[in-house]
Coordinates of C-alpha atoms in Angstrom, one line a residue:
Chain E
X1 CA 0.0 -0.2 0.1
X2 CA 2.4 2.4 1.0
X3 CA 5.7 2.8 -0.6
X4 CA 7.5 3.8 2.6
X5 CA 9.1 1.5 5.0
X6 CA 6.5 0.7 7.8
X7 CA 7.6 -0.9 10.9
X8 CA 4.7 -3.1 12.3
X9 CA 2.9 -1.0 15.1
X10 CA 3.3 -3.8 17.5
X11 CA 5.7 -6.7 18.4
X12 CA 5.9 -9.3 21.4
X13 CA 8.9 -7.3 22.6
X14 CA 6.1 -4.3 22.8
X15 CA 3.9 -6.3 25.2
X16 CA 3.7 -6.9 29.0
X17 CA 0.8 -9.4 30.1
X18 CA 1.5 -8.9 33.8
X19 CA 1.2 -4.7 33.8
X20 CA 1.1 -3.6 37.2
X21 CA 1.5 0.2 38.6
X22 CA 0.6 2.2 41.4
X23 CA -1.4 4.3 39.4
X24 CA -1.9 5.0 35.5
X25 CA 1.2 7.0 35.2
X26 CA 3.2 4.4 36.6
X27 CA 1.8 1.5 34.4
X28 CA 2.4 4.0 31.4
X29 CA 6.0 4.5 32.0
X30 CA 6.6 0.9 32.5
X31 CA 5.3 0.5 28.5
X32 CA 7.0 3.4 27.5
X33 CA 10.2 1.9 28.6
X34 CA 9.6 -1.4 26.6
X35 CA 9.2 1.5 23.5
X36 CA 12.6 3.0 24.3
X37 CA 14.1 -0.2 24.6
X38 CA 12.7 -1.2 21.1
X39 CA 14.4 2.0 19.8
X40 CA 10.9 3.8 19.1
X41 CA 11.0 6.2 21.4
X42 CA 14.3 8.4 22.0
X43 CA 13.3 10.4 25.3
X44 CA 11.1 8.4 27.7
X45 CA 10.6 11.2 30.0
X46 CA 10.1 13.8 27.3
X47 CA 7.7 11.3 25.5
X48 CA 6.0 10.9 29.1
X49 CA 5.3 14.6 29.8
X50 CA 3.7 14.4 26.2
X51 CA 1.1 11.7 27.3
X52 CA 0.8 13.2 30.5
X53 CA -0.2 16.7 29.1
X54 CA -2.5 14.7 27.0
X55 CA -4.0 12.7 29.8
X56 CA -4.6 15.8 32.2
X57 CA -6.7 17.4 29.4
X58 CA -9.3 14.5 30.0
X59 CA -8.5 10.8 31.0
X60 CA -8.1 8.5 28.5
X61 CA -10.1 5.5 30.4
X62 CA -13.0 4.3 28.4
X63 CA -15.8 2.2 30.0
X64 CA -15.3 -1.5 29.4
X65 CA -11.9 -1.9 31.1
X66 CA -9.8 0.1 28.6
X67 CA -7.2 3.0 28.8
X68 CA -5.7 4.4 25.8
X69 CA -2.9 7.0 27.0
X70 CA -1.3 8.2 23.8
X71 CA 0.6 11.3 22.5
X72 CA 1.9 12.7 19.2
X73 CA 5.5 13.6 20.4
X74 CA 8.8 14.6 19.0
X75 CA 10.4 11.8 20.8
X76 CA 8.7 9.2 19.1
X77 CA 10.4 7.7 15.5
X78 CA 7.8 5.4 14.3
X79 CA 4.1 5.0 15.3
X80 CA 3.8 2.4 17.8
X81 CA 1.8 0.6 20.2
X82 CA 2.7 -1.0 23.6
X83 CA 0.3 -3.0 25.1
X84 CA -0.3 -4.1 28.8
X85 CA -2.8 -6.6 30.6
X86 CA -3.2 -6.1 34.2
X87 CA -4.9 -8.2 36.6
X88 CA -8.8 -8.4 37.6
X89 CA -8.2 -5.2 39.8
X90 CA -6.8 -3.2 37.0
X91 CA -5.2 0.3 36.9
X92 CA -7.4 3.4 37.2
X93 CA -7.5 5.4 34.0
X94 CA -10.4 7.5 34.8
X95 CA -13.5 5.9 32.9
X96 CA -16.6 6.1 34.8
X97 CA -17.3 2.3 35.5
X98 CA -13.9 1.6 36.9
X99 CA -10.1 0.6 36.3
X100 CA -8.9 -0.6 33.2
X101 CA -7.2 -4.1 32.9
X102 CA -6.4 -3.2 28.9
X103 CA -3.7 -0.6 28.8
X104 CA -2.7 0.8 25.0
X105 CA -0.2 3.0 24.8
X106 CA 0.0 4.8 21.6
X107 CA 2.9 6.6 20.3
X108 CA 2.7 8.7 17.1
X109 CA 5.4 10.6 15.6
X110 CA 4.8 14.3 15.5
X111 CA 5.1 14.6 12.1
X112 CA 3.4 11.4 11.5
X113 CA 2.4 11.0 7.6
X114 CA -1.6 10.2 7.1
X115 CA -0.4 6.7 6.1
X116 CA 0.7 6.1 9.8
X117 CA -2.2 7.8 11.4
X118 CA -4.6 5.8 9.5
X119 CA -3.0 2.7 10.9
X120 CA -3.7 4.1 14.2
X121 CA -7.1 5.1 13.3
X122 CA -7.8 1.5 12.4
X123 CA -6.4 0.4 15.8
X124 CA -8.8 2.7 17.7
X125 CA -11.8 1.5 15.4
X126 CA -10.9 -2.0 16.8
X127 CA -11.0 -1.1 20.2
X128 CA -14.8 -0.7 20.4
X129 CA -15.3 -4.0 19.3
X130 CA -16.2 -6.4 22.1
X131 CA -14.8 -9.7 20.4
X132 CA -11.4 -7.8 19.8
X133 CA -11.2 -7.0 23.6
X134 CA -12.1 -10.6 24.6
X135 CA -9.6 -12.0 22.3
X136 CA -6.9 -10.1 24.0
X137 CA -8.1 -11.0 27.5
X138 CA -7.9 -14.4 26.6
X139 CA -4.7 -14.8 24.7
X140 CA -2.1 -17.2 26.4
X141 CA 1.2 -15.2 25.3
X142 CA 2.8 -12.0 24.0
X143 CA 3.3 -13.6 20.8
X144 CA -0.3 -14.4 20.1
X145 CA -1.4 -10.9 21.4
X146 CA 1.3 -9.2 18.7
X147 CA -0.3 -11.8 16.1
X148 CA -3.9 -10.7 16.9
X149 CA -3.4 -7.2 16.6
X150 CA -1.3 -7.1 13.6
X151 CA -3.6 -9.5 12.1
X152 CA -6.7 -6.8 13.2
X153 CA -4.8 -4.0 11.3
X154 CA -4.2 -6.1 8.2
X155 CA -5.5 -4.1 5.4
Chain F
X1 CA -33.6 7.2 9.6
X2 CA -30.7 9.0 8.1
X3 CA -27.7 10.3 10.2
X4 CA -24.5 12.2 9.8
X5 CA -22.0 12.5 12.7
X6 CA -18.6 14.2 13.2
X7 CA -16.3 12.8 15.7
X8 CA -13.0 15.0 16.8
X9 CA -10.7 14.7 19.8
X10 CA -7.6 16.7 21.1
X11 CA -4.7 14.2 19.6
X12 CA -6.7 13.1 17.2
X13 CA -5.3 9.6 16.9
X14 CA -7.7 7.5 19.3
X15 CA -11.1 8.7 20.6
X16 CA -11.9 10.3 17.2
X17 CA -11.9 7.0 15.7
X18 CA -13.2 4.9 18.7
X19 CA -16.4 7.3 18.6
X20 CA -17.0 6.8 15.1
X21 CA -16.7 3.1 15.1
X22 CA -19.1 3.1 18.4
X23 CA -21.6 5.7 16.6
X24 CA -21.4 3.6 13.2
X25 CA -22.0 0.3 15.2
X26 CA -24.5 1.6 17.4
X27 CA -26.7 3.1 14.3
X28 CA -26.7 0.4 12.0
X29 CA -27.6 -1.8 15.2
X30 CA -30.7 0.2 15.8
X31 CA -31.5 0.0 11.9
X32 CA -30.2 3.5 11.0
X33 CA -27.8 4.7 8.2
X34 CA -25.0 6.7 9.3
X35 CA -22.1 8.8 7.8
X36 CA -19.2 9.8 9.9
X37 CA -17.0 12.4 9.5
X38 CA -13.8 11.7 11.6
X39 CA -12.0 15.2 12.2
X40 CA -8.6 13.3 13.1
X41 CA -4.9 13.1 12.7
X42 CA -5.2 10.7 9.5
X43 CA -7.0 13.6 7.8
X44 CA -10.8 14.0 7.6
X45 CA -12.9 12.9 4.5
X46 CA -15.5 15.5 4.2
X47 CA -18.9 14.2 4.9
X48 CA -20.7 14.2 0.9
X49 CA -23.2 17.7 0.9
X50 CA -25.8 15.1 -0.4
X51 CA -25.6 12.9 2.8
X52 CA -25.9 16.2 5.1
X53 CA -29.0 17.2 2.8
X54 CA -30.8 14.1 3.2
X55 CA -29.8 13.6 7.1
X56 CA -32.7 13.4 9.5
X57 CA -30.6 14.6 12.5
X58 CA -26.6 15.3 13.3
X59 CA -24.2 13.6 16.1
X60 CA -21.5 15.8 17.2
X61 CA -19.0 13.8 19.5
X62 CA -16.5 16.1 19.9
X63 CA -14.0 17.7 22.8
X64 CA -12.8 20.1 20.0
X65 CA -14.4 22.4 17.8
X66 CA -16.3 21.1 14.8
X67 CA -14.6 22.2 11.7
X68 CA -17.0 23.8 8.9
X69 CA -19.9 23.5 11.3
X70 CA -22.2 25.7 9.4
X71 CA -22.7 22.7 6.8
X72 CA -25.6 21.2 9.2
X73 CA -27.6 24.4 10.2
X74 CA -30.9 24.0 10.8
X75 CA -30.8 20.1 11.2
X76 CA -31.6 18.6 14.7
X77 CA -28.4 18.1 16.5
X78 CA -27.1 16.1 19.2
X79 CA -23.7 17.1 20.9
X80 CA -21.4 15.9 23.3
X81 CA -18.2 14.8 24.1
X82 CA -16.1 12.4 22.2
X83 CA -16.4 9.9 25.1
X84 CA -20.1 10.0 25.0
X85 CA -19.9 8.9 21.5
X86 CA -17.6 5.8 22.7
X87 CA -19.5 4.8 25.8
X88 CA -23.0 5.6 25.0
X89 CA -23.2 5.6 21.6
X90 CA -26.7 4.0 21.5
X91 CA -27.7 6.5 23.5
X92 CA -26.6 9.3 21.3
X93 CA -28.2 7.6 18.3
X94 CA -31.1 7.4 20.3
X95 CA -31.2 11.2 21.0
X96 CA -30.9 12.3 17.4
X97 CA -33.5 9.6 16.2
X98 CA -36.0 11.3 19.0
X99 CA -35.1 15.1 18.1
X100 CA -35.4 14.3 14.5
X101 CA -38.9 12.9 14.9
X102 CA -40.0 15.4 17.2
X103 CA -39.1 18.2 15.0
X104 CA -39.6 16.8 11.5
X105 CA -36.9 17.5 9.6
X106 CA -36.6 21.0 8.0
X107 CA -38.3 22.2 5.3
X108 CA -36.9 19.7 2.9
X109 CA -39.3 17.0 4.5
X110 CA -42.5 19.1 3.6
X111 CA -41.7 19.7 -0.2
X112 CA -40.3 16.8 -1.3
X113 CA -41.9 14.1 0.3
X114 CA -45.1 15.9 1.7
X115 CA -46.7 12.4 2.4
X116 CA -43.8 11.2 4.8
X117 CA -43.0 13.9 7.0
X118 CA -40.0 12.3 8.7
X119 CA -38.4 11.0 5.8
X120 CA -36.4 13.9 4.4
X121 CA -35.1 12.0 1.0
X122 CA -34.1 14.4 -1.6
X123 CA -36.5 13.1 -4.7
X124 CA -34.4 12.3 -7.8
X125 CA -34.6 15.7 -9.4
X126 CA -33.7 17.2 -6.6
X127 CA -30.6 14.8 -6.0
X128 CA -29.5 15.7 -9.7
X129 CA -29.6 19.0 -9.4
X130 CA -27.4 18.8 -6.1
X131 CA -25.0 17.0 -7.9
X132 CA -24.9 19.5 -11.0
X133 CA -24.6 22.2 -8.7
X134 CA -21.7 20.8 -6.9
X135 CA -19.7 20.4 -10.2
X136 CA -20.9 23.9 -11.0
X137 CA -19.8 25.2 -7.6
X138 CA -16.2 23.9 -8.0
X139 CA -16.2 25.1 -11.5
X140 CA -17.0 28.9 -11.4
X141 CA -13.8 30.1 -10.2
X142 CA -12.2 28.5 -13.3
X143 CA -14.7 30.5 -15.4
X144 CA -14.4 33.9 -13.9
X145 CA -10.6 33.6 -13.6
X146 CA -10.5 32.1 -17.3
X147 CA -13.2 34.6 -19.0
X148 CA -12.1 37.9 -17.4
X149 CA -8.3 37.0 -18.3
X150 CA -9.2 36.6 -22.1
X151 CA -11.5 39.4 -21.7
X152 CA -8.4 41.5 -20.2
X153 CA -6.4 40.1 -23.2
X154 CA -8.6 41.3 -25.9
X155 CA -9.2 44.8 -24.0
X156 CA -4.9 45.4 -23.8
X157 CA -4.1 43.3 -26.8
X158 CA -6.6 43.8 -29.3
X159 CA -9.0 40.8 -30.6
X160 CA -6.0 39.9 -32.6
X161 CA -4.5 38.7 -29.4
X162 CA -5.8 35.1 -30.0
X163 CA -4.2 34.7 -33.3
X164 CA -0.8 36.1 -32.2
X165 CA -0.6 33.5 -29.6
X166 CA -2.4 30.5 -31.4
X167 CA -1.6 31.2 -34.7
X168 CA -4.3 31.8 -37.7
X169 CA -5.6 35.0 -39.9
X170 CA -7.2 37.9 -38.5
X171 CA -7.8 41.1 -40.8
X172 CA -5.8 39.5 -43.4
X173 CA -2.6 39.0 -41.3
X174 CA -1.5 35.5 -40.9
X175 CA 0.0 34.7 -37.6
X176 CA 2.2 31.5 -36.5
X177 CA 1.0 30.0 -33.3
X178 CA 3.8 30.4 -30.9
X179 CA 5.3 26.8 -30.2
X180 CA 6.8 27.5 -26.8
X181 CA 4.7 29.0 -24.0
X182 CA 7.6 30.6 -22.4
X183 CA 8.0 32.6 -25.4
X184 CA 4.7 34.4 -25.2
X185 CA 5.6 37.2 -23.0
X186 CA 8.3 38.2 -25.2
X187 CA 6.3 37.6 -28.7
X188 CA 2.8 38.2 -27.7
X189 CA 3.3 40.8 -24.6
X190 CA 1.4 40.7 -21.5
X191 CA -1.7 40.3 -23.3
X192 CA -0.5 37.2 -25.0
X193 CA 0.1 35.8 -21.5
X194 CA -3.4 37.1 -20.4
X195 CA -4.6 35.1 -23.3
X196 CA -2.9 32.1 -22.8
X197 CA -3.5 31.8 -18.7
X198 CA -7.4 32.4 -19.5
X199 CA -7.5 29.8 -22.3
X200 CA -5.5 27.4 -20.0
X201 CA -8.3 27.8 -17.3
X202 CA -11.0 27.6 -20.0
X203 CA -9.5 24.6 -20.7
X204 CA -10.3 23.1 -17.4
X205 CA -13.9 24.0 -17.2
X206 CA -15.3 21.0 -18.4
X207 CA -13.1 18.5 -17.2
X208 CA -13.7 20.3 -13.3
X209 CA -17.7 20.3 -13.8
X210 CA -17.5 16.8 -15.3
X211 CA -15.1 15.7 -12.1
X212 CA -17.3 17.1 -9.5
X213 CA -20.5 16.3 -10.8
X214 CA -19.2 12.8 -10.4
X215 CA -17.2 14.0 -6.9
X216 CA -21.0 14.9 -5.6
X217 CA -22.4 11.9 -6.5
X218 CA -19.6 8.9 -5.7
X219 CA -17.4 11.0 -3.4
X220 CA -13.9 11.3 -4.0
X221 CA -13.5 7.9 -6.2
X222 CA -15.5 9.8 -8.7
X223 CA -13.1 12.3 -9.4
X224 CA -10.8 10.7 -11.8
X225 CA -13.4 9.0 -13.8
X226 CA -15.2 12.4 -14.3
X227 CA -12.1 14.4 -14.9
X228 CA -11.0 12.2 -17.4
X229 CA -14.3 11.9 -19.1
X230 CA -14.4 15.8 -19.1
X231 CA -11.1 16.1 -21.0
X232 CA -12.5 13.5 -23.4
X233 CA -15.7 15.3 -24.0
X234 CA -13.4 18.3 -24.8
X235 CA -11.2 16.5 -26.6
X236 CA -13.8 15.3 -29.0
X237 CA -15.5 18.6 -28.9
X238 CA -18.6 17.9 -26.8
X239 CA -18.7 20.8 -25.0
X240 CA -20.2 21.1 -21.5
X241 CA -23.1 19.1 -22.3
X242 CA -20.6 16.5 -23.0
X243 CA -19.2 17.3 -19.4
X244 CA -22.6 17.1 -17.7
X245 CA -22.6 13.8 -19.4
X246 CA -19.3 12.4 -18.6
X247 CA -19.6 13.4 -15.0
X248 CA -23.0 11.9 -14.4
X249 CA -21.8 8.8 -16.0
X250 CA -18.6 8.8 -13.8
X251 CA -20.4 9.3 -11.1
X252 CA -23.0 6.4 -11.8
X253 CA -20.0 4.1 -12.8
X254 CA -18.2 4.9 -9.4
X255 CA -21.4 4.2 -7.3
X256 CA -22.1 0.8 -9.2
X257 CA -18.4 -0.3 -8.7
X258 CA -18.7 0.5 -4.9
X259 CA -21.6 -1.9 -4.7
X260 CA -19.1 -4.7 -5.5
X261 CA -18.2 -6.2 -2.2
X262 CA -14.7 -8.5 -3.3
X263 CA -13.6 -11.0 -1.3
X264 CA -10.8 -10.3 1.5
X265 CA -8.0 -10.3 -0.9
X266 CA -9.3 -7.9 -3.3
X267 CA -10.7 -5.4 -0.6
X268 CA -7.5 -3.8 -0.1
X269 CA -6.6 -2.9 -4.0
X270 CA -10.7 -1.8 -4.7
X271 CA -10.4 1.8 -3.7
X272 CA -6.5 2.0 -5.3
X273 CA -6.7 0.2 -8.1
X274 CA -9.5 -1.3 -9.5
X275 CA -12.3 1.5 -8.8
X276 CA -10.1 4.0 -10.9
X277 CA -8.8 1.9 -13.6
X278 CA -12.5 0.4 -14.4
X279 CA -14.2 3.8 -13.8
X280 CA -11.5 5.7 -16.1
X281 CA -11.6 3.0 -18.7
X282 CA -15.4 2.5 -18.9
X283 CA -16.0 6.4 -18.9
X284 CA -13.4 7.3 -21.2
X285 CA -14.3 4.3 -23.7
X286 CA -18.1 5.5 -23.6
X287 CA -17.1 9.0 -24.3
X288 CA -14.4 8.2 -27.0
X289 CA -16.4 5.6 -28.9
X290 CA -20.0 6.2 -27.8
X291 CA -20.6 9.8 -27.5
X292 CA -17.5 10.8 -29.6
X293 CA -18.8 9.4 -32.9
X294 CA -21.8 10.4 -33.3
X295 CA -21.3 14.0 -32.1
X296 CA -18.9 14.4 -35.0
X297 CA -21.2 12.7 -37.4
X298 CA -23.9 15.4 -36.7
X299 CA -21.6 18.0 -36.7
X300 CA -20.9 17.2 -40.2
X301 CA -24.3 16.6 -41.1
X302 CA -25.0 20.3 -39.9
X303 CA -22.1 21.7 -41.4
X304 CA -23.5 20.2 -44.9
X305 CA -26.9 21.3 -44.3
X306 CA -25.8 25.0 -43.4
X307 CA -24.1 25.2 -46.7
X308 CA -27.3 24.2 -48.4
X309 CA -28.9 26.9 -46.7
X310 CA -26.5 29.8 -48.1
X311 CA -29.1 31.0 -50.6
X312 CA -31.9 31.1 -48.5
X313 CA -33.7 33.9 -46.6
X314 CA -31.1 35.8 -44.6
X315 CA -33.2 36.5 -41.5
X316 CA -34.1 32.9 -41.6
X317 CA -30.6 31.8 -41.7
X318 CA -29.7 34.2 -38.5
X319 CA -32.4 33.3 -36.6
X320 CA -30.9 29.4 -37.0
X321 CA -27.3 30.4 -36.5
X322 CA -28.4 32.4 -33.4
X323 CA -30.5 29.4 -31.8
X324 CA -27.4 27.0 -32.5
X325 CA -24.9 29.6 -31.0
X326 CA -27.2 29.7 -28.0
X327 CA -27.5 26.1 -27.6
X328 CA -24.5 24.4 -26.2
X329 CA -22.4 27.4 -25.2
X330 CA -19.1 26.7 -26.9
X331 CA -20.2 22.8 -27.3
X332 CA -20.5 21.1 -30.7
X333 CA -23.8 22.8 -32.2
X334 CA -22.3 26.1 -31.1
X335 CA -19.0 25.3 -32.7
X336 CA -20.5 24.5 -36.6
X337 CA -22.7 27.8 -36.3
X338 CA -19.6 29.6 -35.5
X339 CA -17.3 28.1 -37.9
X340 CA -20.1 28.5 -40.4
X341 CA -19.6 32.3 -39.8
X342 CA -15.6 32.1 -40.0
X343 CA -16.3 30.2 -43.2
X344 CA -18.8 33.4 -44.6
X345 CA -16.0 35.8 -43.2
X346 CA -13.5 34.0 -45.3
X347 CA -15.5 34.0 -48.4
X348 CA -16.3 37.7 -48.1
X349 CA -19.9 37.6 -46.5
X350 CA -19.6 39.8 -43.5
X351 CA -23.2 39.7 -42.0
X352 CA -23.4 35.9 -41.0
X353 CA -20.2 36.6 -38.6
X354 CA -22.2 39.5 -37.0
X355 CA -25.3 37.8 -36.5
X356 CA -23.0 34.6 -35.0
X357 CA -21.2 37.1 -32.7
X358 CA -24.5 38.9 -31.8
X359 CA -25.8 35.2 -30.7
X360 CA -23.2 34.4 -28.9
X361 CA -22.6 37.2 -26.8
X362 CA -26.4 37.2 -25.8
X363 CA -26.3 34.1 -23.5
X364 CA -23.9 35.5 -20.5
X365 CA -25.7 39.1 -21.1
X366 CA -29.1 37.6 -20.6
X367 CA -28.2 35.3 -17.9
X368 CA -26.3 38.4 -16.2
X369 CA -29.4 40.8 -16.6
X370 CA -31.9 37.9 -15.3
X371 CA -29.8 37.7 -12.0
X372 CA -29.8 41.0 -11.5
X373 CA -33.7 41.6 -12.4
X374 CA -34.7 38.8 -10.2
X375 CA -32.0 37.6 -7.9
X376 CA -34.0 35.8 -5.8
X377 CA -34.6 32.9 -8.5
X378 CA -30.6 32.5 -8.4
X379 CA -28.4 30.9 -6.0
X380 CA -25.6 33.3 -4.2
X381 CA -23.2 31.3 -6.4
X382 CA -25.2 32.2 -9.5
X383 CA -25.6 36.0 -8.7
X384 CA -21.6 36.0 -8.3
X385 CA -21.4 34.2 -11.7
X386 CA -23.6 36.9 -13.1
X387 CA -21.4 40.2 -12.4
X388 CA -18.3 38.3 -14.4
X389 CA -20.8 37.4 -17.2
X390 CA -21.6 40.7 -18.2
X391 CA -17.6 41.4 -19.0
X392 CA -17.8 37.7 -20.8
X393 CA -21.0 38.2 -22.6
X394 CA -19.5 41.7 -23.9
X395 CA -16.3 39.8 -24.8
X396 CA -18.0 37.1 -26.8
X397 CA -17.1 34.4 -24.4
X398 CA -20.3 32.3 -24.7
X399 CA -19.2 30.1 -21.9
X400 CA -19.8 32.8 -19.4
X401 CA -23.5 31.6 -19.3
X402 CA -22.1 27.5 -18.5
X403 CA -22.8 28.1 -15.0
X404 CA -26.2 28.8 -15.6
X405 CA -26.8 25.9 -17.9
X406 CA -25.2 23.0 -16.2
X407 CA -26.9 23.9 -13.1
X408 CA -30.6 24.1 -14.4
X409 CA -30.0 23.0 -18.2
X410 CA -33.7 22.6 -19.2
X411 CA -34.3 25.8 -18.5
X412 CA -31.7 27.9 -19.0
X413 CA -30.6 26.3 -22.6
X414 CA -34.2 27.2 -24.2
X415 CA -33.7 30.5 -22.8
X416 CA -30.2 31.0 -24.4
X417 CA -31.5 29.7 -27.6
X418 CA -34.6 31.9 -27.8
X419 CA -32.2 34.9 -27.0
X420 CA -29.6 33.8 -29.5
X421 CA -32.1 33.4 -32.2
X422 CA -33.6 36.7 -31.6
X423 CA -30.3 38.7 -31.8
X424 CA -28.8 36.5 -35.2
X425 CA -32.3 37.5 -36.7
X426 CA -32.1 41.0 -35.7
X427 CA -28.5 41.5 -36.7
X428 CA -29.6 40.0 -40.5
X429 CA -32.4 42.2 -40.7
X430 CA -30.2 45.2 -40.3
X431 CA -27.6 43.7 -42.2
X432 CA -24.8 44.4 -39.5
X433 CA -21.5 43.3 -40.9
X434 CA -18.2 42.0 -39.0
X435 CA -14.8 41.7 -40.0
X436 CA -13.1 39.8 -37.2
X437 CA -14.0 36.5 -36.0
X438 CA -14.3 37.1 -32.2
X439 CA -13.5 40.1 -30.0
X440 CA -17.0 41.3 -28.7
X441 CA -17.7 44.9 -28.1
X442 CA -13.7 45.3 -27.9
X443 CA -13.9 45.3 -31.8
X444 CA -16.7 47.5 -32.4
X445 CA -14.4 49.8 -35.0
X446 CA -14.8 46.5 -36.9
X447 CA -18.4 46.3 -37.0
X448 CA -20.6 47.7 -39.7
X449 CA -24.2 49.5 -39.0
X450 CA -23.1 49.0 -34.9
X451 CA -26.2 50.5 -34.3
X452 CA -28.3 47.6 -35.9
X453 CA -25.8 45.3 -34.4
X454 CA -26.3 47.1 -30.8
X455 CA -30.4 46.5 -31.4
X456 CA -29.7 43.0 -32.0
X457 CA -28.1 42.2 -28.8
X458 CA -30.3 44.0 -26.8
X459 CA -33.0 42.3 -28.2
X460 CA -31.8 39.0 -27.7
X461 CA -30.5 40.2 -24.2
X462 CA -34.0 40.9 -23.2
X463 CA -35.5 37.8 -24.8
X464 CA -33.1 35.6 -23.1
X465 CA -33.6 37.1 -19.8
X466 CA -37.9 37.0 -19.8
X467 CA -37.5 33.7 -21.2
X468 CA -35.4 32.4 -18.3
X469 CA -37.2 34.3 -15.5
X470 CA -40.5 32.5 -17.2
X471 CA -39.4 29.2 -17.2
X472 CA -37.8 29.5 -13.7
X473 CA -40.9 31.1 -12.0
X474 CA -43.6 28.7 -13.9
X475 CA -41.5 25.3 -14.4
X476 CA -39.4 25.4 -11.2
X477 CA -40.2 22.6 -8.7
X478 CA -40.2 23.0 -5.4
X479 CA -38.0 20.2 -4.9
X480 CA -35.3 22.0 -6.9
X481 CA -35.8 25.3 -4.8
X482 CA -35.0 23.5 -1.7
X483 CA -32.0 21.8 -3.4
X484 CA -30.6 25.1 -3.9
X485 CA -31.0 26.2 -0.4
X486 CA -28.9 23.2 0.9
X487 CA -26.4 23.7 -1.7
X488 CA -25.4 27.2 -0.6
X489 CA -22.6 25.9 1.9
X490 CA -20.9 24.2 -0.5

């Protein structure tokens, strides 16, 4: 579709199926470190500041146990998704119906082209489908989650 | 019920699309039709004006200002934060439906479908008019810019500027065409440049008209087949009527192609390859082969027929040529009459050229006059076009009437035919003459018996004005009036 070199949005290395954290910021920071280790975020603190700025405009929790901290940031090299699955107690992302157990940290480069944005848009659309959420909750390991998400975004 | 929605959020990468998806699902689950414009980072594909016009209600799930909100003026509207669109999409849809039922959709419902007040579908006539108006609204800047540039070229450089740039004979002097456009400034001066730029803008008139009629019908996918069809219409000399055909054809073809639901494997390439490829080929082929041939044959036939009439009654010939000039405003019939005049000019008969030019000046002048006399019968866009049409008509740029004719051909074309016929006949009756093949009032020095020529012009202009106002007030359906109101935002 695109002539650009597109890196997959997610890989097994960007998935933490035992996500913990005292609050959303701590959980987000853990996922951000995964992105930094994979070379997709150049400056973790700078990126987290951008995410926090967005989070403070309005919490990103969505009913149904979802948190989507996200930002467009100059510290991001490629559009990426880090995914964390928490225990049943979950992590509070400010949704009205309680904490989130599925956390999607979406990182978009500042000047991201519209093709990149189209992929992220597709991911966002997927998140409102119950079947997609269910399959993520039921996936046995990181590799399975990575395949699930990559398949869902295939054009 | 039919709904439209806009979603947006601060970052534009997540919630915008989640809300769109949730609203789409909720609406479909409740048995409604919905179109959502996502004003996010992936670029917003604007809602089709037809969908907006037909919508019973509007939903805004937005944390930042909705862009171009005025498009939805007058519709029942439900607004909420983007999260409400995600978490409570079904409730928003329900509210919108309830509002639409409580305040049955505006004027359009009452007039188009008086029997079913809550179903404001546009009738086929109103829809067609909306498509044509969409094309016209995108074409207008080309008419204004091109027409005024050409008129200015005549004013500054004299009527021979056309020949200086494109070659040909004028007043006994033969000019070579300028092969390399970058030489125009040095060889033909600023007037030559104005002429060239004006003619270039005019060259896009029919392709843009066709492309955006198809856009109105079938969204972005319609543009490529429409524009190519329009270019073919130009190449085969089919004029703006050919452009209307190309645009409607392209829109219909793409609409049909969109109905095909291919297997998973093909889905990705449908929009990128298949629809453009098949659309451009089918439309181009039909225009070239099915439409092109008969037009060329008909032109030959008309030319022979006119040649046979040469000895006939002069006033009758003027009437006929004038009617032809007004018929398609630069299209194939107009061209036959014009070339007949140029041919007569070359063989020394100067009266026919005068009649042809008078009849060719009348359509824009008549429409300009009508838009001043009864502005309420015209859309704001048409009233703007009317202002430019004075200058275009005065410069014998018949195309100045196309914006009016393309939007409402069945009422405007008869009027321009009547006005052209009157002007042609009166000019012949006064035996006015003209020694140049174009130029409008700027070549008044080359017109013999210019008093008679002026009378012909005034009579034709008045006839077009009276005819179009009569047709627009008598034969104008309510549906067209409503479609007009909805097109204002375009």
